[in-house]
Coordinates of C-alpha atoms and ligand atoms in Angstrom, one line a residue:
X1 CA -73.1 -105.5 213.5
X2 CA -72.7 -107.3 216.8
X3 CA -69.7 -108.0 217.7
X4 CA -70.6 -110.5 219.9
X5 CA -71.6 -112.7 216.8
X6 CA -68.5 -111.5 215.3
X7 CA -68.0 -115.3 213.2
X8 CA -63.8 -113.9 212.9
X9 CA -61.0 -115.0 215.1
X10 CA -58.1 -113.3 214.3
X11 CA -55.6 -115.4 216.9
X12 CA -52.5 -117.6 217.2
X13 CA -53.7 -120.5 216.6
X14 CA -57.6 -119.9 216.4
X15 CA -59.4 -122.4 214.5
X16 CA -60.9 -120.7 212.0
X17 CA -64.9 -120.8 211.2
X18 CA -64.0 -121.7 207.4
X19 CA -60.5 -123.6 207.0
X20 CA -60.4 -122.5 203.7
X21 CA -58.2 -124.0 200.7
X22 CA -56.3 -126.9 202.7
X23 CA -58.6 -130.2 201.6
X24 CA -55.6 -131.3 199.7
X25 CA -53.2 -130.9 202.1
X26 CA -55.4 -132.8 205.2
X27 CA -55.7 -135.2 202.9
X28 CA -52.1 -135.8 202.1
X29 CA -51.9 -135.8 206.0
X30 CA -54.6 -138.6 206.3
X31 CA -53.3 -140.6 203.6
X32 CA -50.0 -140.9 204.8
X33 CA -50.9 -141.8 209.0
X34 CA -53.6 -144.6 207.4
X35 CA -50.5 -146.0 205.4
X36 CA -47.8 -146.0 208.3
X37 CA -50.6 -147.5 209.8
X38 CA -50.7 -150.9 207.6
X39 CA -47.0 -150.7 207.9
X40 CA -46.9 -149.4 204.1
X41 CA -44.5 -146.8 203.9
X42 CA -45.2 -143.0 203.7
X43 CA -43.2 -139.9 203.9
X44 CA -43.3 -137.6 206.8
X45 CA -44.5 -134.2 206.5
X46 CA -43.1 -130.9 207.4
X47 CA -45.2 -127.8 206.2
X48 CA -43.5 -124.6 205.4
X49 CA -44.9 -121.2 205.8
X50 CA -44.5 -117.8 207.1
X51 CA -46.4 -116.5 210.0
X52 CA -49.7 -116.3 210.1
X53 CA -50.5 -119.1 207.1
X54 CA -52.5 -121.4 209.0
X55 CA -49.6 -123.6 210.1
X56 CA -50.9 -124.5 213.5
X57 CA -54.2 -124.5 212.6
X58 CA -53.5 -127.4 210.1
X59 CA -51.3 -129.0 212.7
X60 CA -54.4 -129.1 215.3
X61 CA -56.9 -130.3 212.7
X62 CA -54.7 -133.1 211.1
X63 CA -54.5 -134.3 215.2
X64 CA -58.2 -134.3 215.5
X65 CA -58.5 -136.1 212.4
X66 CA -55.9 -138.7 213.3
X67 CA -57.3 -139.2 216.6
X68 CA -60.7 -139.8 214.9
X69 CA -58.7 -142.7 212.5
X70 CA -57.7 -144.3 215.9
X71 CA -54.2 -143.0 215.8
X72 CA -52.1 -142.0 218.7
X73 CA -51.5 -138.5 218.3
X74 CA -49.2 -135.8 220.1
X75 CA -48.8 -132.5 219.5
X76 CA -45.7 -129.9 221.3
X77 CA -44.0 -126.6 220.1
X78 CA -40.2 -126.6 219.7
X79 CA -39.3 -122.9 221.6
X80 CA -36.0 -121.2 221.7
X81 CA -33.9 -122.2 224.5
X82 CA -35.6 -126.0 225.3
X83 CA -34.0 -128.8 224.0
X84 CA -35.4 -131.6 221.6
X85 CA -35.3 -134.1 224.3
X86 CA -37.1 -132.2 226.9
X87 CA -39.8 -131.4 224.6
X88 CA -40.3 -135.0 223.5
X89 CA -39.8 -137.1 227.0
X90 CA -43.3 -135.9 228.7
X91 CA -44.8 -136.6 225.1
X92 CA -43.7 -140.0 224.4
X93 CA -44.4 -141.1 228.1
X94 CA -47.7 -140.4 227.6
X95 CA -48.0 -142.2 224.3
X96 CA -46.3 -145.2 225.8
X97 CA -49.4 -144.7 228.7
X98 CA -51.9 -144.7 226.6
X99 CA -50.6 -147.5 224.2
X100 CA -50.6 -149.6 228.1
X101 CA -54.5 -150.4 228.4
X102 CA -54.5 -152.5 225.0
X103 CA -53.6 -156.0 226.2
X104 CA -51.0 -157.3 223.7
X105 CA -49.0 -154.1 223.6
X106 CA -48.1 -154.2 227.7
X107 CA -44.7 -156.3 226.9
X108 CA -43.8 -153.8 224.1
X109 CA -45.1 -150.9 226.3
X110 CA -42.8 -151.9 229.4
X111 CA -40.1 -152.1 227.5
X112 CA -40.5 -148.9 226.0
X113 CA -40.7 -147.4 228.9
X114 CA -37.3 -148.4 230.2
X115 CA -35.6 -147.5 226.9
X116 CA -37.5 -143.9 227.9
X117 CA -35.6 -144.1 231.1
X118 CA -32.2 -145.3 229.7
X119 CA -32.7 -142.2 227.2
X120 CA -33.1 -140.2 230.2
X121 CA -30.5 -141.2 231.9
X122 CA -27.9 -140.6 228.2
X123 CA -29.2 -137.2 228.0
X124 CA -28.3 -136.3 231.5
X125 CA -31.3 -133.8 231.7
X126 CA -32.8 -133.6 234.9
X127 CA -36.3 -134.9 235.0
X128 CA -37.0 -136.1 238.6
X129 CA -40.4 -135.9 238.3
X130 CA -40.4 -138.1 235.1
X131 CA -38.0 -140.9 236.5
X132 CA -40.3 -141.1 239.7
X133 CA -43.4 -141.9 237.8
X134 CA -41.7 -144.2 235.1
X135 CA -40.9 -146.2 238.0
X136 CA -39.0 -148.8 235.7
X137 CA -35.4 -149.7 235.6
X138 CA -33.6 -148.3 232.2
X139 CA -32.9 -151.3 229.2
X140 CA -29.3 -151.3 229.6
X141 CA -27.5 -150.9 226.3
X142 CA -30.5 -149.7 224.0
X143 CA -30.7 -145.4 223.9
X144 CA -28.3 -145.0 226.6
X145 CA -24.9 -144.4 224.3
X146 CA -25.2 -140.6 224.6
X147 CA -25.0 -140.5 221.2
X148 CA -28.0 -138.3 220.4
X149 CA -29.0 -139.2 217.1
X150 CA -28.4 -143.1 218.0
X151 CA -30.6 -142.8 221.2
X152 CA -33.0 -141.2 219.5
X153 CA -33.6 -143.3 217.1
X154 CA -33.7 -146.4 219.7
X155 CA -36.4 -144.6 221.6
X156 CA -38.7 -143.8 218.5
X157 CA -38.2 -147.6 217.8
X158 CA -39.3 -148.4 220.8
X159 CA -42.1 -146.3 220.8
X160 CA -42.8 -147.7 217.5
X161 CA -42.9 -151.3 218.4
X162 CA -45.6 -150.4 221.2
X163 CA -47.6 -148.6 218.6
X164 CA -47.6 -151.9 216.4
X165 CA -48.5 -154.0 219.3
X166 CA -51.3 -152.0 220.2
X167 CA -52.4 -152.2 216.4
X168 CA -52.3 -148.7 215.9
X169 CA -49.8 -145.7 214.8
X170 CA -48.5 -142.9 216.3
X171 CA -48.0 -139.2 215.0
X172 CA -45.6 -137.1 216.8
X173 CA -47.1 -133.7 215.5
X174 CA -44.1 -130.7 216.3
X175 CA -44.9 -127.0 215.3
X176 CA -42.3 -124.2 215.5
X177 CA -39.5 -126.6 214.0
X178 CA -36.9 -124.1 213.0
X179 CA -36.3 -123.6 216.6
X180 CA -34.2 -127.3 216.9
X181 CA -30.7 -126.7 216.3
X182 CA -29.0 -128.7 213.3
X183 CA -27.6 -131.6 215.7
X184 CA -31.3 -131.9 217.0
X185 CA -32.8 -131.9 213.5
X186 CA -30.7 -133.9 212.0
X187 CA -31.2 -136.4 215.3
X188 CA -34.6 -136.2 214.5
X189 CA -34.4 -137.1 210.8
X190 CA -32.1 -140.4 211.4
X191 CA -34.9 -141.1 213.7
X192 CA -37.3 -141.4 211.1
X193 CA -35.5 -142.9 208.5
X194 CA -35.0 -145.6 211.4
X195 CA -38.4 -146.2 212.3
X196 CA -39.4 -145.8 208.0
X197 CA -36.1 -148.8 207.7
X198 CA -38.2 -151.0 210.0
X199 CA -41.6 -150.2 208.9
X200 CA -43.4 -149.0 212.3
X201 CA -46.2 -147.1 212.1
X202 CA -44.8 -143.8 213.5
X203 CA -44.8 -140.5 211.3
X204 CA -43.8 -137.1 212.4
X205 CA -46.1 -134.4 210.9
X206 CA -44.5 -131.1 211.6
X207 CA -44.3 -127.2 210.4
X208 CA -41.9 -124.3 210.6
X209 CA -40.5 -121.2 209.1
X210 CA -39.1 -121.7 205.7
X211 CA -36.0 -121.4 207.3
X212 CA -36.2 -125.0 208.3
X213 CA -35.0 -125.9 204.9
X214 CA -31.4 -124.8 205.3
X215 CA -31.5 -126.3 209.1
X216 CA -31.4 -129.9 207.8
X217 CA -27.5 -129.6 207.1
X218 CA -25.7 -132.9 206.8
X219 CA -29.1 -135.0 206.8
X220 CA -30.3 -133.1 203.8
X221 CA -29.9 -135.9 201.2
X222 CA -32.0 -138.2 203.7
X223 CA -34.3 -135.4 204.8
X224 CA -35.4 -135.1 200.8
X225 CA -36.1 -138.7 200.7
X226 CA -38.1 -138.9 203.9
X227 CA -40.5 -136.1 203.9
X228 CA -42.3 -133.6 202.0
X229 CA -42.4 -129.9 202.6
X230 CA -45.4 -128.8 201.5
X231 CA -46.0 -125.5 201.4
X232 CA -48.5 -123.3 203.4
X233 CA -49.6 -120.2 201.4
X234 CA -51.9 -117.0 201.2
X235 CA -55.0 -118.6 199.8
X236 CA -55.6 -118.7 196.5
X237 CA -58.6 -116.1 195.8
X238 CA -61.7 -118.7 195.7
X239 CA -60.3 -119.9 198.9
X240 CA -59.9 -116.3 200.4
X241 CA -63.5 -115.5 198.8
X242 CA -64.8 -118.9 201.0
X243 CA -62.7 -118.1 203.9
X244 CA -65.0 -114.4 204.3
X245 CA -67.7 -115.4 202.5
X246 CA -68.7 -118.9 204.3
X247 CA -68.7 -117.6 208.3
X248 CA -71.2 -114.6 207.6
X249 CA -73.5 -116.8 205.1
X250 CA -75.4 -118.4 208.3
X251 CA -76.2 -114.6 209.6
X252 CA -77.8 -113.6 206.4
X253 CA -74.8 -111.4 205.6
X254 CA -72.6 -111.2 202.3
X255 CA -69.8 -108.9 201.2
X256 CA -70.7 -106.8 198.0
X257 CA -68.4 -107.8 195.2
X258 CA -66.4 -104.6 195.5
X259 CA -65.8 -105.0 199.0
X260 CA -64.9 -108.6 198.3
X261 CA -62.3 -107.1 195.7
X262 CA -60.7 -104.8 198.1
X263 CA -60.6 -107.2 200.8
X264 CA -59.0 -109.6 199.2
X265 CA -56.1 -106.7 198.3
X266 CA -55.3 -105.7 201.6
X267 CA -54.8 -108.6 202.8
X268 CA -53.1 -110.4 200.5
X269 CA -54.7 -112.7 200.8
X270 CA -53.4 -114.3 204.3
X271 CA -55.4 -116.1 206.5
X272 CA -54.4 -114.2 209.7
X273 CA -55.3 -111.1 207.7
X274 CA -58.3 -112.3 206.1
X275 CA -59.3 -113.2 209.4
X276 CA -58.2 -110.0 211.1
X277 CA -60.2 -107.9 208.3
X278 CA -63.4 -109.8 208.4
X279 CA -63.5 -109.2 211.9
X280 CA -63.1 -105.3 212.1
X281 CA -65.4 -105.0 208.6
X282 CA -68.0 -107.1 210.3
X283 CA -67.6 -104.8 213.6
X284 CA -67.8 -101.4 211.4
X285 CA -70.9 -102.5 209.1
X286 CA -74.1 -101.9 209.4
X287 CA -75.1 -104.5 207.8
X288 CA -76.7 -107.1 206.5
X289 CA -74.0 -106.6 203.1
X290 CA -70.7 -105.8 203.6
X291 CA -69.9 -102.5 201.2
X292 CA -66.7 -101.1 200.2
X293 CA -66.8 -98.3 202.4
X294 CA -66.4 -100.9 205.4
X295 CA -63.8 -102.2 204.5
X296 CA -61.6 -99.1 203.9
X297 CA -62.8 -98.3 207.8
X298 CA -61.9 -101.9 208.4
X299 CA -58.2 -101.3 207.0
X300 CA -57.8 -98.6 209.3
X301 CA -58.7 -100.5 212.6
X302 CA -57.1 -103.6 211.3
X303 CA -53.7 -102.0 210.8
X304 CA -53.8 -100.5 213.8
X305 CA -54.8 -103.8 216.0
X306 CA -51.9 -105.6 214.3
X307 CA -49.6 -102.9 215.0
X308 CA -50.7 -103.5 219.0
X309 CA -49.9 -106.8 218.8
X310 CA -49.0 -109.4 215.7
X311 CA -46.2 -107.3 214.9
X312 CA -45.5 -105.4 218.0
X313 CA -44.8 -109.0 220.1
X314 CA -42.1 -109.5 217.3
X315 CA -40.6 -106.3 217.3
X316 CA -40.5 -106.4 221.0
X317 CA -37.9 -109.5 220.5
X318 CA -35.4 -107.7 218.6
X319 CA -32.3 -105.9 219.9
X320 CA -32.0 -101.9 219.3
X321 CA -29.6 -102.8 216.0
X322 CA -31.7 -106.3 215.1
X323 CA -34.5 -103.2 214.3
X324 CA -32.1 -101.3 212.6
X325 CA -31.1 -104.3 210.1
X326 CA -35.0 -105.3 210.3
X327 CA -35.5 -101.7 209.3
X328 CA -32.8 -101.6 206.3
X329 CA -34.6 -104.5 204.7
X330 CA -37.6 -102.5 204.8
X331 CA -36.6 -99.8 203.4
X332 CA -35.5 -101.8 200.0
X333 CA -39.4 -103.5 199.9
X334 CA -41.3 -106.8 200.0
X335 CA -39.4 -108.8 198.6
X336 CA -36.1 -111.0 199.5
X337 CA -33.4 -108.2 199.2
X338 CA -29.5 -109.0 198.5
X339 CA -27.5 -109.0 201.8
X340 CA -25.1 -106.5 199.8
X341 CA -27.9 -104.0 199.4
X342 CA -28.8 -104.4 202.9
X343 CA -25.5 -103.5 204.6
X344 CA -25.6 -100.8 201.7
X345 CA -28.5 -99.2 203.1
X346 CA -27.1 -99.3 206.8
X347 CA -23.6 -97.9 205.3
X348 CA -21.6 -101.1 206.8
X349 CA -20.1 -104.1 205.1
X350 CA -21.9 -107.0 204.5
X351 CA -19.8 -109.0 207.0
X352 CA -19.9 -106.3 209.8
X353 CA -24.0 -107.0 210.1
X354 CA -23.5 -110.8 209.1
X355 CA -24.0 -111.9 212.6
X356 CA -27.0 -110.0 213.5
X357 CA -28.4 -111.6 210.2
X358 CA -28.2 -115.1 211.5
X359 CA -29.5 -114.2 214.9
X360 CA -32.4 -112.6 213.2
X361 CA -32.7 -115.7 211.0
X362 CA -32.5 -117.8 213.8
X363 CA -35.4 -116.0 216.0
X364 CA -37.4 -116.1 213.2
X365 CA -37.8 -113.0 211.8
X366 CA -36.0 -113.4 208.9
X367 CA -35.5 -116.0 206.3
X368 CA -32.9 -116.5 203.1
X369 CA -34.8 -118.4 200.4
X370 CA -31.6 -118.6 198.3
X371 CA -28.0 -117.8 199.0
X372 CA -27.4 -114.5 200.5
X373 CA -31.3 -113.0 199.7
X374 CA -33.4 -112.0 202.7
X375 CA -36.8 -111.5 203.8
X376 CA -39.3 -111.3 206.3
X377 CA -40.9 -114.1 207.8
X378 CA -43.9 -111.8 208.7
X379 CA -45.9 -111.1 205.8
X380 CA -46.3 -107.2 205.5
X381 CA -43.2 -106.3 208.1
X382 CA -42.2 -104.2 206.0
X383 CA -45.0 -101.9 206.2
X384 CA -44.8 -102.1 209.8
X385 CA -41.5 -101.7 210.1
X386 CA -41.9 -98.3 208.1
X387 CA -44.5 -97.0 210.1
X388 CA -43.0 -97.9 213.7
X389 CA -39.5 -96.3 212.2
X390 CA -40.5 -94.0 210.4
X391 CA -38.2 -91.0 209.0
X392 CA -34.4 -91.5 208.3
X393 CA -33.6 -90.9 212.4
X394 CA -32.8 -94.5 212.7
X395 CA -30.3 -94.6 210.1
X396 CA -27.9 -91.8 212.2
X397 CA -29.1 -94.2 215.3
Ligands
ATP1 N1 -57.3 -121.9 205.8 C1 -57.7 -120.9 206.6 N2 -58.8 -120.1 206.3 C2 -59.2 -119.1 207.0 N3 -58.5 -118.7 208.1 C3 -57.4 -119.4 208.5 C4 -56.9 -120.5 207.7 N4 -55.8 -121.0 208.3 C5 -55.6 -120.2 209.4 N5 -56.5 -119.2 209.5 C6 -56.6 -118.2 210.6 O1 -55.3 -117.5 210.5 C7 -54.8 -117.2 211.8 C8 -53.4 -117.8 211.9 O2 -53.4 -119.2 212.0 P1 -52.2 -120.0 212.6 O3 -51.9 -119.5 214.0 O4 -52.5 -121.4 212.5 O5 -51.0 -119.5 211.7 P2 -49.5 -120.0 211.8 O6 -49.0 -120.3 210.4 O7 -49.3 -121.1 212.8 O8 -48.7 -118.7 212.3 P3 -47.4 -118.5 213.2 O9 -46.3 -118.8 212.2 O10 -47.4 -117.1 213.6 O11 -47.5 -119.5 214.3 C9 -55.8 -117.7 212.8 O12 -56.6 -116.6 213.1 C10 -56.6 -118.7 212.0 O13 -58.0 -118.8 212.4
MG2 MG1 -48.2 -121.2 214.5

């Protein structure tokens, strides 16, 4: 059919034409921004999924739907390499902006502001262009400690206090989590439980690799109290069913319940995949139904377009003997795999390959659910994996 009504976008981030199977979870989101927003308390949220489950996705929509509620909401991506407090200065400036046209917040706004600039100053990082336009003197003695945690959690305050003089809330949305260290998480969690203590309305709705679970170290006890981790899954299969079924409905086509069957197989049932199949079955068919036959066509071309790119770009990151350990795994399976089996595979001990582990962990390719199992954070790596090393040539490499 024509591809250039092709309803599918398989992407990073691509808003889906059917968000299929997250009602619940939006509505968790809404329910907790409209009750920081009376000042009642709520939990912060911090979804938890591998790649490719509709993290972002969720992340963009609960914005939109916030901003529709009136709320003040920002959202950024925590990369390798950038710090907490870079990522969060530009964003919070402009909150504090936008909180300045409502008349009775511009005393609460100012002052923010200069607890902004004392926080710059503490952190030492070099933001000339951010000091310029601030244009304010820093409030001596509030966020200027260097104490991370302590200025952070003056800032958000501050920030908060402007949000409740404007008579609104803010939600500081953060996707890619897992890539704050532990001091920076942990900052970011005493934040919260400061501005939950005091009863602004400010919540942080964020999402990660599962990996984020282990990063919240000495904060844990608090992080358990103040948010919840909901999880971000394949879809269940009415959900998977809407997710192909819903965007081709409008064009007069359907899938054939056989095709439906299969499709639902192959990809597991994850939304980049369903996404990523629809797309190359809807290409390949002549149409107007969807047959089985497609789809085995589709699997072909699918496999081979996510090869090229969803998990070539993460391959690409990994060091000649991060693909050898990435390639051990894979050759036990699926699932999480013992470390001990691992190292067994590669012929080394477990502590020899302990430090590529946590460097694979910790650019995200890996996760450990429980202590000492491992997996992939990419679902189906381990098919890829296979087919990119194939043989037993790696193993002498
Ligand atoms: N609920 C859903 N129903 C159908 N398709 C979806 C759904 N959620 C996401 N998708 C599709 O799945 C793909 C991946 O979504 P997204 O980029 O949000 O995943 P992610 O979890 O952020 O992945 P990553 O961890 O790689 O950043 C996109 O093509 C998107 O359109
Ligand atoms: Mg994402």
């Amino acid at each position: 059919m024509d591809p250039i009504k092709n309803p599918f976008v398989p992407g990073a981030g691509s808003p889906p034409p059917e968000l299929a199977g997250r009602d619940s979870l939006l509505e968790q989101a809404r329910i907790a921004i409209a009750r920081v927003k009376r000042g009642t308390p709520a939990k912060s949220l911090i979804l938890v999924g591998l790649r490719g489950v509709g993290k972002t996705v969720l992340l963009v929509r609960i914005k939109e739907q916030a901003e529709r509620d009136g709320i003040k909401a920002l959202l950024t991506e925590a990369h390798e390499g950038k710090s907490l407090a870079a990522l969060l200065i530009p964003q919070l400036r402009s909150i504090l902006y936008s909180l300045d046209i409502i008349a009775n917040a511009k005393e609460k706004v100012s002052r923010g502001l200069r607890v902004l600039r004392s926080f710059i100053g503490s952190i030492k990082v070099t933001h000339n262009e951010i000091e310029y336009e601030l244009g304010v003197d820093p409030e001596v003695g509030v966020a200027d400690s260097g104490d991370f945690e302590a200025d952070l959690s003056a800032l958000f305050v501050a920030v908060g206090e402007a949000a409740k003089a404007a008579d609104t809330a803010v939600a500081l949305l953060i996707d890619e989590l897992q890539y704050l260290n532990e001091k920076e998480f942990g900052a970011l969690i005493m934040a919260v439980h400061k501005i939950n203590q005091e009863r602004l309305p400010f919540l942080l709705v964020a999402a990660g690799l599962p990996q984020i679970l282990g990063l919240a170290g000495n904060s844990k006890s608090y992080a358990e109290r103040l948010f919840d981790f909901p999880r971000v899954d394949a879809l269940p299969p009415e959900a998977a069913t809407s997710a192909l079924a819903e965007p081709v409905a409008p064009f007069g086509v359907s899938f054939s319940p056989d095709a439906l069957t299969r499709m639902l197989e192959v990809t597991e049932r994850y939304p980049y995949f369903l996404q990523q199949w629809g797309y190359e079955a809807w290409n390949v068919s002549a149409g107007p139904e969807i047959g089985a036959p497609d789809v085995e066509l589709a699997t072909g071309k699918a496999l081979r377009v996510l090869d090229e790119s969803f998990f070539r770009v993460r391959f690409d990151r990994c060091t000649p003997s991060e693909k050898r350990y990435l390639r051990a795994l894979a050759e036990l399976g699926q699932g999480p795999q013992k470390s001990g089996a691992i190292s067994e595979v590669l012929g080394v001990k477990v502590s020899t390959v302990a430090p590529i582990r946590a460097k694979l962990i910790q650019k995200g390719m890996i996760y450990s659910q429980q202590h000492g199992d491992t997996a992939f954070t990419v679902p189906m790596f381990d098919a890829y994996m296979r087919r990119v090393m194939p043989g037993n040539d790696w193993k002498s490499a």
